[in-house]
Coordinates of C-alpha atoms in Angstrom, one line a residue:
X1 CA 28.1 -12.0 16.4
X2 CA 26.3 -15.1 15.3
X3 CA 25.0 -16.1 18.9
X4 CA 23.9 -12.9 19.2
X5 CA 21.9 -13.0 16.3
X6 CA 20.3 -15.7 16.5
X7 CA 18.9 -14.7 20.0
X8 CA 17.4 -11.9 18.5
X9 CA 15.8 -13.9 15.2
X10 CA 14.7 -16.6 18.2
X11 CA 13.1 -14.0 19.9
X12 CA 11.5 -12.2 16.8
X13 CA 10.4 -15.5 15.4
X14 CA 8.6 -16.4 19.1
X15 CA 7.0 -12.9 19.0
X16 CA 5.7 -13.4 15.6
X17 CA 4.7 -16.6 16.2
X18 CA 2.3 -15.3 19.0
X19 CA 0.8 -12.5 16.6
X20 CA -2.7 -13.1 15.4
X21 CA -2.8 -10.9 12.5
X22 CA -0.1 -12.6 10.7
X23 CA -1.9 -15.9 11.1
X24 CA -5.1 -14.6 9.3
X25 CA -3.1 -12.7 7.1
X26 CA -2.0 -16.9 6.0
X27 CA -6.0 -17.9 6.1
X28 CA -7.3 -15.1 4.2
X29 CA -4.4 -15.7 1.8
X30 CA -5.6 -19.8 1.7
X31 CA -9.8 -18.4 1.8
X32 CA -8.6 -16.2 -1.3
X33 CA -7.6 -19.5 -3.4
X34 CA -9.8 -21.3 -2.3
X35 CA -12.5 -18.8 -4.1
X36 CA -10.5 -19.1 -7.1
X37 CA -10.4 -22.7 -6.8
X38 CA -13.6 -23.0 -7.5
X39 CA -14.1 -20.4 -10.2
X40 CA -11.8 -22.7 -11.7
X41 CA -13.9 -25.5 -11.3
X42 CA -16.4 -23.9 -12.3
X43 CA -15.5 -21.8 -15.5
X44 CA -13.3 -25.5 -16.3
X45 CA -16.3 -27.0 -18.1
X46 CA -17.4 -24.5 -20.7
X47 CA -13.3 -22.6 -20.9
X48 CA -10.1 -24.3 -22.1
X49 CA -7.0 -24.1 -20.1
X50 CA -8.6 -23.2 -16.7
X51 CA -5.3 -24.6 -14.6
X52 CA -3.8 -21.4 -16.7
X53 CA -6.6 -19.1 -15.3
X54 CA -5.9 -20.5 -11.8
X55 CA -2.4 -20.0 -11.9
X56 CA -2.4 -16.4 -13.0
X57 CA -5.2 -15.7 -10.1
X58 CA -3.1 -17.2 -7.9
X59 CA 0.6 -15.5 -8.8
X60 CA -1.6 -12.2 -9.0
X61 CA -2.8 -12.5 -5.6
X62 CA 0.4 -13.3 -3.8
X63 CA 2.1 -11.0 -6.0
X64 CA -0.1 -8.1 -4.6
X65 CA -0.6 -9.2 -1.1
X66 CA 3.2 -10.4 -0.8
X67 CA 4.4 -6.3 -2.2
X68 CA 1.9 -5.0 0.5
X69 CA 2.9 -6.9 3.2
X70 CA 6.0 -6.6 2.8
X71 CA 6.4 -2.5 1.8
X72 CA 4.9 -2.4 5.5
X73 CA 6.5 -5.6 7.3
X74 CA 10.3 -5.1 6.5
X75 CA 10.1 -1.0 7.5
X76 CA 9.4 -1.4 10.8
X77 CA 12.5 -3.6 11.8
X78 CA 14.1 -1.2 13.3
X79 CA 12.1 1.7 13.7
X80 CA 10.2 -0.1 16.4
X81 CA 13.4 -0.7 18.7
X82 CA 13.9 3.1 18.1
X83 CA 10.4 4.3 19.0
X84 CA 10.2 1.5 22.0
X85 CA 13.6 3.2 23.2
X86 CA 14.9 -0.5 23.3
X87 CA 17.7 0.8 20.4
X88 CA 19.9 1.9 23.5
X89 CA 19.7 -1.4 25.5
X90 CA 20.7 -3.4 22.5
X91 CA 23.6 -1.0 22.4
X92 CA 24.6 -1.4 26.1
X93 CA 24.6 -5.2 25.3
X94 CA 27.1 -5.1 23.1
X95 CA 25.1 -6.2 20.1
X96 CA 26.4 -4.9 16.6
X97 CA 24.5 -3.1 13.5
X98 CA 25.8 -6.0 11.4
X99 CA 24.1 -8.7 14.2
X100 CA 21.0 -6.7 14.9
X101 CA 20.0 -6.3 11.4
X102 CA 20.7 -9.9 11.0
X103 CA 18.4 -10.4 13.8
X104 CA 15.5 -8.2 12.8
X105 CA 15.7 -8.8 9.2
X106 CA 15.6 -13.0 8.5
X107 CA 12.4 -13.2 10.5
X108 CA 10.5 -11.0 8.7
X109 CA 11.9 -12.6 5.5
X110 CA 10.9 -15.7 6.6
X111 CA 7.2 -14.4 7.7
X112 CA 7.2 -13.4 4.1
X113 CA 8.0 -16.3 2.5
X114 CA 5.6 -18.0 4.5
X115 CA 3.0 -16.4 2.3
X116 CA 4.4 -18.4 -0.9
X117 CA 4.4 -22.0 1.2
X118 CA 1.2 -21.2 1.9
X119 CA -0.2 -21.1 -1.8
X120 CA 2.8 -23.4 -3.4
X121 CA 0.4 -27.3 -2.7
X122 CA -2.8 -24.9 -4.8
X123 CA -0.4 -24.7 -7.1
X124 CA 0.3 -28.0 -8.3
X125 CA -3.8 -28.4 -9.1
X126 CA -3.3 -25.5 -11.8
X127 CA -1.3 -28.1 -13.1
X128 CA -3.4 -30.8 -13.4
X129 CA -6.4 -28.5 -14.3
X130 CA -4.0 -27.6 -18.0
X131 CA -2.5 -24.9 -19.2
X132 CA 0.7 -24.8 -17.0
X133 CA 4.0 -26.0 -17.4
X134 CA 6.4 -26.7 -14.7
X135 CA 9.0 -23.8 -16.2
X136 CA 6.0 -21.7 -15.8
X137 CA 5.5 -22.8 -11.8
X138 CA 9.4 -22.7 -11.1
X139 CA 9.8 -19.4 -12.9
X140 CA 7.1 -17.6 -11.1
X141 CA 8.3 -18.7 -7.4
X142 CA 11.9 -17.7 -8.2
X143 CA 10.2 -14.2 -9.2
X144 CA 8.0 -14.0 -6.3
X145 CA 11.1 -15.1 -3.8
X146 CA 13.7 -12.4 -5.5
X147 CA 10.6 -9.7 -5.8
X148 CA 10.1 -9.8 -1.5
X149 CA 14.0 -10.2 -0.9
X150 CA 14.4 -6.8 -2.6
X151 CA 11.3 -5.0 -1.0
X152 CA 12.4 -6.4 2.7
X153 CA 15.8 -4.4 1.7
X154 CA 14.4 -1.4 0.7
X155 CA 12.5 -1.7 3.8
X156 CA 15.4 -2.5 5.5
X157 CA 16.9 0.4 4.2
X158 CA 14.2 3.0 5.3
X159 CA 13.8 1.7 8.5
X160 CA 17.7 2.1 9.5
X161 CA 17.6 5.6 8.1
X162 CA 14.2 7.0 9.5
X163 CA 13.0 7.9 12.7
X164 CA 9.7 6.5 12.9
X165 CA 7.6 3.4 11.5
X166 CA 5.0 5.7 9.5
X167 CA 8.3 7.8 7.7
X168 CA 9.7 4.1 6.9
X169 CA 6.6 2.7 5.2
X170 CA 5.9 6.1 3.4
X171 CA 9.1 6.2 2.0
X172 CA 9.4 2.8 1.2
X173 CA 5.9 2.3 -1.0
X174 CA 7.2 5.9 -2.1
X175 CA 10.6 3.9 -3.7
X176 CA 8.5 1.2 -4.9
X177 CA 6.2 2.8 -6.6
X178 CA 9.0 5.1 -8.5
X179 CA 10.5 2.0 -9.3
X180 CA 8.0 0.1 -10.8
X181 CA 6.5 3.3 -13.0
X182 CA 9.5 5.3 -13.9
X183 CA 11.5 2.8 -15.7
X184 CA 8.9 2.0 -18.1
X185 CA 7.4 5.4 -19.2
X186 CA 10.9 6.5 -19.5
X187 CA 12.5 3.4 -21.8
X188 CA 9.2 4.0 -23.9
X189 CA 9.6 7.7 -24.2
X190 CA 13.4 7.0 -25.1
X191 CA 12.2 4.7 -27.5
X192 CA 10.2 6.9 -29.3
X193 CA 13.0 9.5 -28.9
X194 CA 15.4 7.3 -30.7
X195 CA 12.9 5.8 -33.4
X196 CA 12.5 9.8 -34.5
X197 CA 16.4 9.7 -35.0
X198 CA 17.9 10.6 -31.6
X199 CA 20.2 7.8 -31.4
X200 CA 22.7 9.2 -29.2
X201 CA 19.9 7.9 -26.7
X202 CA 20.1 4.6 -27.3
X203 CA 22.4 3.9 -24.4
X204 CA 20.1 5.3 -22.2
X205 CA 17.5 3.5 -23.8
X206 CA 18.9 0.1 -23.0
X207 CA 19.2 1.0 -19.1
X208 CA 15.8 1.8 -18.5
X209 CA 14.7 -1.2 -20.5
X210 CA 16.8 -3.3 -18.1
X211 CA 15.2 -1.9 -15.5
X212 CA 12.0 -2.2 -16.1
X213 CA 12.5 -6.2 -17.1
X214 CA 13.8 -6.0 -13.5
X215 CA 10.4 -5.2 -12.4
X216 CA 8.3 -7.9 -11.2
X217 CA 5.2 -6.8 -12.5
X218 CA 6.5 -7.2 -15.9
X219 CA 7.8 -10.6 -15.4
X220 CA 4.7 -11.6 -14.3
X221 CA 3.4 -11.3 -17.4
X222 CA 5.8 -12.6 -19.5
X223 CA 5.6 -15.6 -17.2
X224 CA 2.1 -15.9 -17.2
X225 CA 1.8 -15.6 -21.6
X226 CA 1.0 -18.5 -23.5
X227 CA 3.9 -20.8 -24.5
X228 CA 6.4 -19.1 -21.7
X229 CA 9.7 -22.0 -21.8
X230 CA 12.3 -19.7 -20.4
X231 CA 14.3 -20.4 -17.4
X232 CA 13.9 -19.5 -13.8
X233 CA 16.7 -17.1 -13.6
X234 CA 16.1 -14.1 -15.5
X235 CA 16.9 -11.0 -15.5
X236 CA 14.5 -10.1 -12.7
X237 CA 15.7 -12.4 -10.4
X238 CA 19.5 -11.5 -10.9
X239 CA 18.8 -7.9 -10.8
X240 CA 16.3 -7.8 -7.6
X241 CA 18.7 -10.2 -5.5
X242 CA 21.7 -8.6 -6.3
X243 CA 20.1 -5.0 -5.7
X244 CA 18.9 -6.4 -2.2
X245 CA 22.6 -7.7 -1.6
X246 CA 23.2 -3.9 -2.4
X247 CA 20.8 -2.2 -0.1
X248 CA 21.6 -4.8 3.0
X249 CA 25.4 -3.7 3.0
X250 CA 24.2 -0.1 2.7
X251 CA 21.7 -0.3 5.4
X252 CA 25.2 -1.6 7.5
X253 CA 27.0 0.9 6.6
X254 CA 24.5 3.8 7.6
X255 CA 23.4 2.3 11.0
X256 CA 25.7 4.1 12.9
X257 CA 25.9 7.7 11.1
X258 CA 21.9 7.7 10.9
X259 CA 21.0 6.5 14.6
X260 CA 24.1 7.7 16.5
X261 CA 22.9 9.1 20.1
X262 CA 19.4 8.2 19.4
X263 CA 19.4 6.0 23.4
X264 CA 20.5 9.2 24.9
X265 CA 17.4 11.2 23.9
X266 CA 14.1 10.6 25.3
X267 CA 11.9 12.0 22.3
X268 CA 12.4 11.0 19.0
X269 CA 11.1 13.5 16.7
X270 CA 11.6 13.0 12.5
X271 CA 13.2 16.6 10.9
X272 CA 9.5 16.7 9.4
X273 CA 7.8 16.9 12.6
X274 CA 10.3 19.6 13.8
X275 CA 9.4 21.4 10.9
X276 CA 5.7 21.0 11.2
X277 CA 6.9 22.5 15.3
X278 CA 8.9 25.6 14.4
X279 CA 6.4 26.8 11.9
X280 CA 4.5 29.9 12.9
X281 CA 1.2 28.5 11.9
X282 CA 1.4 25.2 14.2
X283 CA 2.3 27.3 17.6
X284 CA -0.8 28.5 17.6
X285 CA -4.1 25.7 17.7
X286 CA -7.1 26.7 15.6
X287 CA -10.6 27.1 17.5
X288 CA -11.1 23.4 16.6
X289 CA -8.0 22.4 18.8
X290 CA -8.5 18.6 17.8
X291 CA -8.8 19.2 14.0
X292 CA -5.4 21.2 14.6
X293 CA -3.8 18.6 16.1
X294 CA -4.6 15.8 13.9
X295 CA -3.8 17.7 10.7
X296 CA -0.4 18.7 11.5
X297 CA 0.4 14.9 13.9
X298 CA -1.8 13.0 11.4
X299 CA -2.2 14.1 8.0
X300 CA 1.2 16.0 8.1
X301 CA 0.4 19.7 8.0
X302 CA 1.8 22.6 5.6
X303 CA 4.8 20.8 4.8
X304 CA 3.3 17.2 3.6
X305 CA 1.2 18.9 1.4
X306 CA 3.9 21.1 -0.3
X307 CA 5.7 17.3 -0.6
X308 CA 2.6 15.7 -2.0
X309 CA 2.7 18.5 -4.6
X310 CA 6.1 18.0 -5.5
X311 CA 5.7 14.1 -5.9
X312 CA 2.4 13.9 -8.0
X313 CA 2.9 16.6 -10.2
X314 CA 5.6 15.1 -12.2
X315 CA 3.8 12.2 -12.1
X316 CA 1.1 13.0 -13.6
X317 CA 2.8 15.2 -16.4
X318 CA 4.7 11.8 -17.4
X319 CA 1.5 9.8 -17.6
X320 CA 0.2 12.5 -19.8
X321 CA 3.0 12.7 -21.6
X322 CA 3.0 9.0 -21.8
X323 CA -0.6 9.1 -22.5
X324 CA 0.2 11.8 -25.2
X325 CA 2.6 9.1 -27.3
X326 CA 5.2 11.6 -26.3
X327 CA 4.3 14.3 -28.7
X328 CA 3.7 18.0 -28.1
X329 CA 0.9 19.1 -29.9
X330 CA -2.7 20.3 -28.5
X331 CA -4.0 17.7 -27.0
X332 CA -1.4 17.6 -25.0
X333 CA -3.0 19.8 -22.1
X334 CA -6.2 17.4 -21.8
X335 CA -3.7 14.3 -21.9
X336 CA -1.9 16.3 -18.9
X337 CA -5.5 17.0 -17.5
X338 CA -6.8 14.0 -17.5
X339 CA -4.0 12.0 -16.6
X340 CA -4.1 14.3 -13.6
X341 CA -7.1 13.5 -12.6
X342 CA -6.7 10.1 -13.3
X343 CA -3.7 10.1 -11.2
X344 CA -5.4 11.6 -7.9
X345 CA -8.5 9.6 -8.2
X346 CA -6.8 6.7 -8.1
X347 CA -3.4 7.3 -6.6
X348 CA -3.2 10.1 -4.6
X349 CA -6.5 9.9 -2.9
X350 CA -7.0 6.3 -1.8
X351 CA -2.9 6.4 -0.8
X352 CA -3.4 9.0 1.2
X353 CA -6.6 8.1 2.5
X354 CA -5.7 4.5 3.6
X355 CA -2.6 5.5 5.4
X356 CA -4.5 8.7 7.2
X357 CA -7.1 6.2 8.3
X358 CA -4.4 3.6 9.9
X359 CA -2.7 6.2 11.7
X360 CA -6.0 8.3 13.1
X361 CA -6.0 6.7 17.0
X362 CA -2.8 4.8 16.7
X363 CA -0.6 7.3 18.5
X364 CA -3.3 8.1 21.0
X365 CA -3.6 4.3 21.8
X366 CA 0.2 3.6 21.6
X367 CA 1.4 6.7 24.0
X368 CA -1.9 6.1 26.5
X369 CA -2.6 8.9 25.7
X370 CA -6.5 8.3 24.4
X371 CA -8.2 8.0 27.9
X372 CA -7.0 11.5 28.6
X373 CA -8.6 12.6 25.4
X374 CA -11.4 11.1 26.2
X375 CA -12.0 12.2 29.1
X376 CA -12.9 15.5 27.9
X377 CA -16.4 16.9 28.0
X378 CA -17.2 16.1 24.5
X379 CA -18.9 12.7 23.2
X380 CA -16.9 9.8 21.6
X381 CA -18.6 10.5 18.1
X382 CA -17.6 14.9 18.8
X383 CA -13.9 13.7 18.9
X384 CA -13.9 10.9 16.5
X385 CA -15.4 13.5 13.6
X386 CA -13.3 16.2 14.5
X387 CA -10.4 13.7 14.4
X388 CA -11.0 12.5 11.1
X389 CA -12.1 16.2 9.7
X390 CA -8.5 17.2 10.6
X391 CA -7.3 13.8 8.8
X392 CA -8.7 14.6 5.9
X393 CA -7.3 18.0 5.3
X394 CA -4.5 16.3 4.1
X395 CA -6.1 15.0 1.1
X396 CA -6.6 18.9 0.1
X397 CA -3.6 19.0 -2.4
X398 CA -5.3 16.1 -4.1
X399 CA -8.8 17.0 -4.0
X400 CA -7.6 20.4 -5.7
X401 CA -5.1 18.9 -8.1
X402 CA -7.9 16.8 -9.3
X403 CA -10.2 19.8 -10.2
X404 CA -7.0 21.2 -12.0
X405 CA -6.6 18.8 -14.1
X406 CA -10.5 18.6 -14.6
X407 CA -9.6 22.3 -15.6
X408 CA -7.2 21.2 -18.0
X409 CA -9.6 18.5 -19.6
X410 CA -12.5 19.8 -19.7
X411 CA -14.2 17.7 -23.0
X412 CA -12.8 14.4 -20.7
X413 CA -15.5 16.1 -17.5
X414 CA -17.8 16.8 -20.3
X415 CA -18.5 13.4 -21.4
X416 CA -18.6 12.4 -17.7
X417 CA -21.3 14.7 -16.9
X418 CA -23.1 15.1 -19.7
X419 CA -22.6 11.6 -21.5
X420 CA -21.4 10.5 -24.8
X421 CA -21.4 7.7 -27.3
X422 CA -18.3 6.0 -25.8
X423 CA -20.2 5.6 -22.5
X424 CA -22.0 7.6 -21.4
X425 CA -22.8 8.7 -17.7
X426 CA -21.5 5.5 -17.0
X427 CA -18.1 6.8 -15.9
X428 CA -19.4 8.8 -13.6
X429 CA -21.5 6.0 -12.3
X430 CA -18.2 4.2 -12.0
X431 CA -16.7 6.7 -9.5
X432 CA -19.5 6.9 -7.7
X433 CA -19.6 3.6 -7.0
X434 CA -15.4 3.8 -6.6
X435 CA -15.7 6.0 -4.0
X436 CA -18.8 4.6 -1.9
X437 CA -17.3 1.3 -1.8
X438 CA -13.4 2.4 -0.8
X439 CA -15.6 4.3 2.4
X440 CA -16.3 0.6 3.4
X441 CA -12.7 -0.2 3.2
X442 CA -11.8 3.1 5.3
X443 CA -13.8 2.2 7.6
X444 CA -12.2 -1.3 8.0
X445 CA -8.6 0.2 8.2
X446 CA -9.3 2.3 10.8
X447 CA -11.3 -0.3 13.1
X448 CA -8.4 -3.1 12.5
X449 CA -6.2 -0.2 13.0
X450 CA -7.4 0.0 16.7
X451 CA -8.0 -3.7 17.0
X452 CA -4.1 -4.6 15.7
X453 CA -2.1 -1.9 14.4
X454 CA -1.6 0.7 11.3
X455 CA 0.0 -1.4 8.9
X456 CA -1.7 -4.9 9.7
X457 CA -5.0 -3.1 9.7
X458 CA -4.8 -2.4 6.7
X459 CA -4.0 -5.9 5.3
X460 CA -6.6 -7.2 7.1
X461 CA -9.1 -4.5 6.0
X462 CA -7.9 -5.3 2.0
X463 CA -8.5 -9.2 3.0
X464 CA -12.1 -8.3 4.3
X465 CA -13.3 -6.3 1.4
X466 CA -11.8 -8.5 -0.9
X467 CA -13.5 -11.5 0.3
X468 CA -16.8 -9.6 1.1
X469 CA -16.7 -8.7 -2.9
X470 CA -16.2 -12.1 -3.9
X471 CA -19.4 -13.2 -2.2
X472 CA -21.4 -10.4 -1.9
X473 CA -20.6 -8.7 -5.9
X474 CA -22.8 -11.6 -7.4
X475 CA -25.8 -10.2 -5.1
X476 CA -25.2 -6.7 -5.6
X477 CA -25.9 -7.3 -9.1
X478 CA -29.3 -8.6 -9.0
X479 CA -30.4 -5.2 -7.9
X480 CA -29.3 -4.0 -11.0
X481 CA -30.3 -6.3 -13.3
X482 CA -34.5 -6.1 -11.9
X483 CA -34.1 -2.4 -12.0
X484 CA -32.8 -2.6 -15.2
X485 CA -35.7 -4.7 -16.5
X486 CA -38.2 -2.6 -14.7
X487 CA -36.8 0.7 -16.9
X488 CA -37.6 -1.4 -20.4
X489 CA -33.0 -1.8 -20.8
X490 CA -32.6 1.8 -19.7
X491 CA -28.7 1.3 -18.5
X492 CA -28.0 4.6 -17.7
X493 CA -31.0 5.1 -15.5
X494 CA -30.7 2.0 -14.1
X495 CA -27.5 2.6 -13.1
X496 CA -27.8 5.9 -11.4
X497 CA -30.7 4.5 -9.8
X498 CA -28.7 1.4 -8.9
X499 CA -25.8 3.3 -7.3
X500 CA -28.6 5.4 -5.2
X501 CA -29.7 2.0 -3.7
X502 CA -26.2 0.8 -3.0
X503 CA -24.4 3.9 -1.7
X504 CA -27.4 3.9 1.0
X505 CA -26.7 0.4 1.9
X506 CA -23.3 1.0 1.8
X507 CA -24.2 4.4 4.2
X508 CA -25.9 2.0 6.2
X509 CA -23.2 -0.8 6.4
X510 CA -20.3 2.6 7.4
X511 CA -22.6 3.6 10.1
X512 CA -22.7 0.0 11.3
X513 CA -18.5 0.1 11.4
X514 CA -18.5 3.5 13.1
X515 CA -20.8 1.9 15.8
X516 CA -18.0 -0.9 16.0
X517 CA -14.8 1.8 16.0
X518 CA -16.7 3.8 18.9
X519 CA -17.6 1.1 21.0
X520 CA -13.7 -0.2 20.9
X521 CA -12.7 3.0 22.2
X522 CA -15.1 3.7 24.9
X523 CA -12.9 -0.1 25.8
X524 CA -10.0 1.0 25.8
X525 CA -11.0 4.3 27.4
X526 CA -12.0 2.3 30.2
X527 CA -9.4 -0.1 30.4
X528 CA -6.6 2.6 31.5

């Protein structure tokens, strides 16, 4: 079993080796703290502690781009064998779950943790810089380590029991997230439950406070506080490696009952998509037979939206609840509301968005099936909009939960229309600007998207926009601040005028990136 292991993690490793987008995933990591670096430097002279500052930029930054990479990384390890129908001829070769797990899995660990190598020698300047100890630098990479063993299980996981890459990764960010939310609002709301006399809870209490110290995010900041002396191995780490431990043997165990016959079929099709097929309303197309398509093969159809429902619902009524102090009194329906809103603005919306985006030509481009699409007597830009118009029907359930809950707050849409003490239109100002800037980032997923694939596109897009804020935010400002001057300190005109100026730049720069995405398919058009 070993031999044949380690010709698959030799093979995996070469293939890996030879992909591009994980060796700029390394240098945007390195351009990222660089930047930081030199905020440092720069913020060292006039602030105390900078090497502190540093750190915590640093930790926050791999923390973020480490969970993303690998929620998406470790999901596909063996949902691509299955989709490639190679699942069969590792089958025929005699090679066991317990060896091609083995195989599939340590690579991708390994490409992980290459992410923490990569930023471990910055580290060692926070030091000298002040404000970190070495407990503080030995604590956080033990955190980091045990934080992507257990995500490349639950990944793991997922990717044994689904069908399909884009089922793996949903479910998996779908498991994370519930993991790092749940356990907190719940230990707090049995908190309060058991500080009004309910102390039958207490138990309960305790577990979900253990499990959110188990969470990395949390540990993070405890790490990260002034005057941290603990030891490396805390609860975190104990928990998350022992839980992946957990999930590896289970993912072993269900290998055979959840892929059994899969090399004797020639389609693979998820039970979602053969719900999406026996349902009355997808056996007919609409007159717009590519916006039909896509919404049912892209953004998921009927049935995704009835799940979308079911997930962010109770959601958002715990964050309100939470938001609420756990009481049940009147304001308890504009908590609800606004929490709502809250919830799809910033949740819903740009998770749904993002992954619609990485997935819009993928299967097209995957299957070959894109020439013969566009080959049809329509234009390029006929197809593309119609593509993306039956993408974004998926976003409905959000786009009409959020006016819900604006319907359940309606003093919170007050002050952002009309304007209050506390801010004013500002807040409204601030979505606008929200949402012209994530259509730059759309944009980028779905052009690295054809350039690499889903998932890598959008790392590379978050890389892009991340580093094009860093260097272009400072010059974005100085628009702001003439116009404000110009207005004798009029902020709130200033600002709308401001975010006029910048959302037709920004028009200008999306138009620029559709350009781009339409010229590299008229390539690959070509090329087949």
């Amino acid at each position: 079993m070993l031999a044949k292991s380690f010709v698959l993690m030799n093979r995996s490793l070469r293939v890996d080796d030879k992909l591009l987008r994980l060796h700029l995933l390394r240098l945007g990591i390195v351009g990222i703290v660089g930047f930081c670096m030199f905020l440092a430097h720069v913020s060292s002279a006039v602030v105390g502690a900078a090497g502190l500052t540093f750190f915590s930029q640093i930790i926050w930054t791999t923390l973020l781009f480490s969970t993303l990479a690998g929620a998406t990384l470790f999901a596909t390890c063996v949902t691509e064998e299955k989709e490639e129908q190679t699942l069969g001829l590792l089958t025929l070769a005699n090679i066991r779950p317990l060896a091609l797990i083995f195989g599939k899995f340590v690579p991708r660990l390994l490409a992980a943790l290459m992410i923490i190598t990569v930023v471990f020698p910055f580290t060692l300047l926070a030091i000298t810089l002040g404000g970190v100890t070495w407990s503080q630098v030995w604590a956080a990479y033990w955190m980091l380590f045990a934080h992507i063993v257990f995500m490349g299980s639950v990944g793991l996981l997922f990717s044994v029991v689904c069908r399909n890459s884009g089922w793996a990764i949903t479910f998996s960010i779908l498991a994370l997230l519930v993991f790092f939310t749940v356990p907190p609002l719940t230990a707090s709301l049995l908190s309060t439950a058991v500080n009004n006399g309910i102390s039958a809870l207490g138990w309960l209490k305790d577990v979900f406070a253990w499990m959110r110290d188990a969470s990395a995010f949390v540990r993070t900041g405890e790490i990260l506080s002034t005057g941290f002396n603990e030891g490396a191995f805390g609860t975190q780490v104990t928990s998350n490696l022992a839980a992946a431990a957990a999930l590896c043997v289970m993912s072993w165990l269900l290998f055979v009952p959840f892929n059994r016959g899969l090399e004797a079929s020639v389609e693979q099709v998820s039970v979602l998509d053969r719900g999406v097929r026996l349902t009355k309303g997808s056996r007919r197309s609409w007159g717009q037979a590519i916006v039909w398509k896509d919404f049912y093969h892209v953004a998921g159809g009927p049935t995704c939206w009835a799940i979308r429902v079911v997930v962010f619902i109770p959601i958002a009524l715990v964050c309100g609840f939470a938001a609420n102090d756990f009481g049940l009194d009147a304001s308890l329906f504009d908590a609800v509301g606004f929490s709502l809103m809250v919830v799809m603005l910033f949740g819903a919306f740009p998770i749904e968005a993002t992954i619609i985006a990485a997935r819009l030509y993928r299967r097209e481009i995957k299957e070959g099936t894109w020439p013969i699409l566009a080959g049809l007597p329509l234009s390029i830009a006929h197809i593309s909009y119609a593509k993306a118009a039956g993408g974004l029907l998926g976003l409905v359930p959000a786009v009409v939960l959020f006016f819900v809950g604006g319907l359940l707050a309606p003093g919170r849409v007050a002050e952002m229309l009309v304007g209050s003490a506390s801010g004013g239109p500002a807040v409204l100002v601030a979505i606008g600007y929200y949402l012209v800037l994530f259509a730059i980032f759309l944009h980028l997923t779905t052009l690295y998207s054809i350039l690499l694939n889903a998932w890598a596109g959008v790392l590379l897009a978050l890389l892009t926009f991340w580093l094009g804020g860093c260097f272009m935010g400072p010059i974005m400002f100085l628009p702001a601040m003439i116009i404000s001057s110009a207005t004798g300190g009029m902020e709130d005109l200033a600002a709308i005028i401001g975010m006029f100026v910048y959302g037709t730049a920004i028009l200008g720069i999306c138009f620029g990136l559709q350009v781009l995405i339409a010229q590299q398919l008229r390539s690959i058009a070509g090329r087949r």
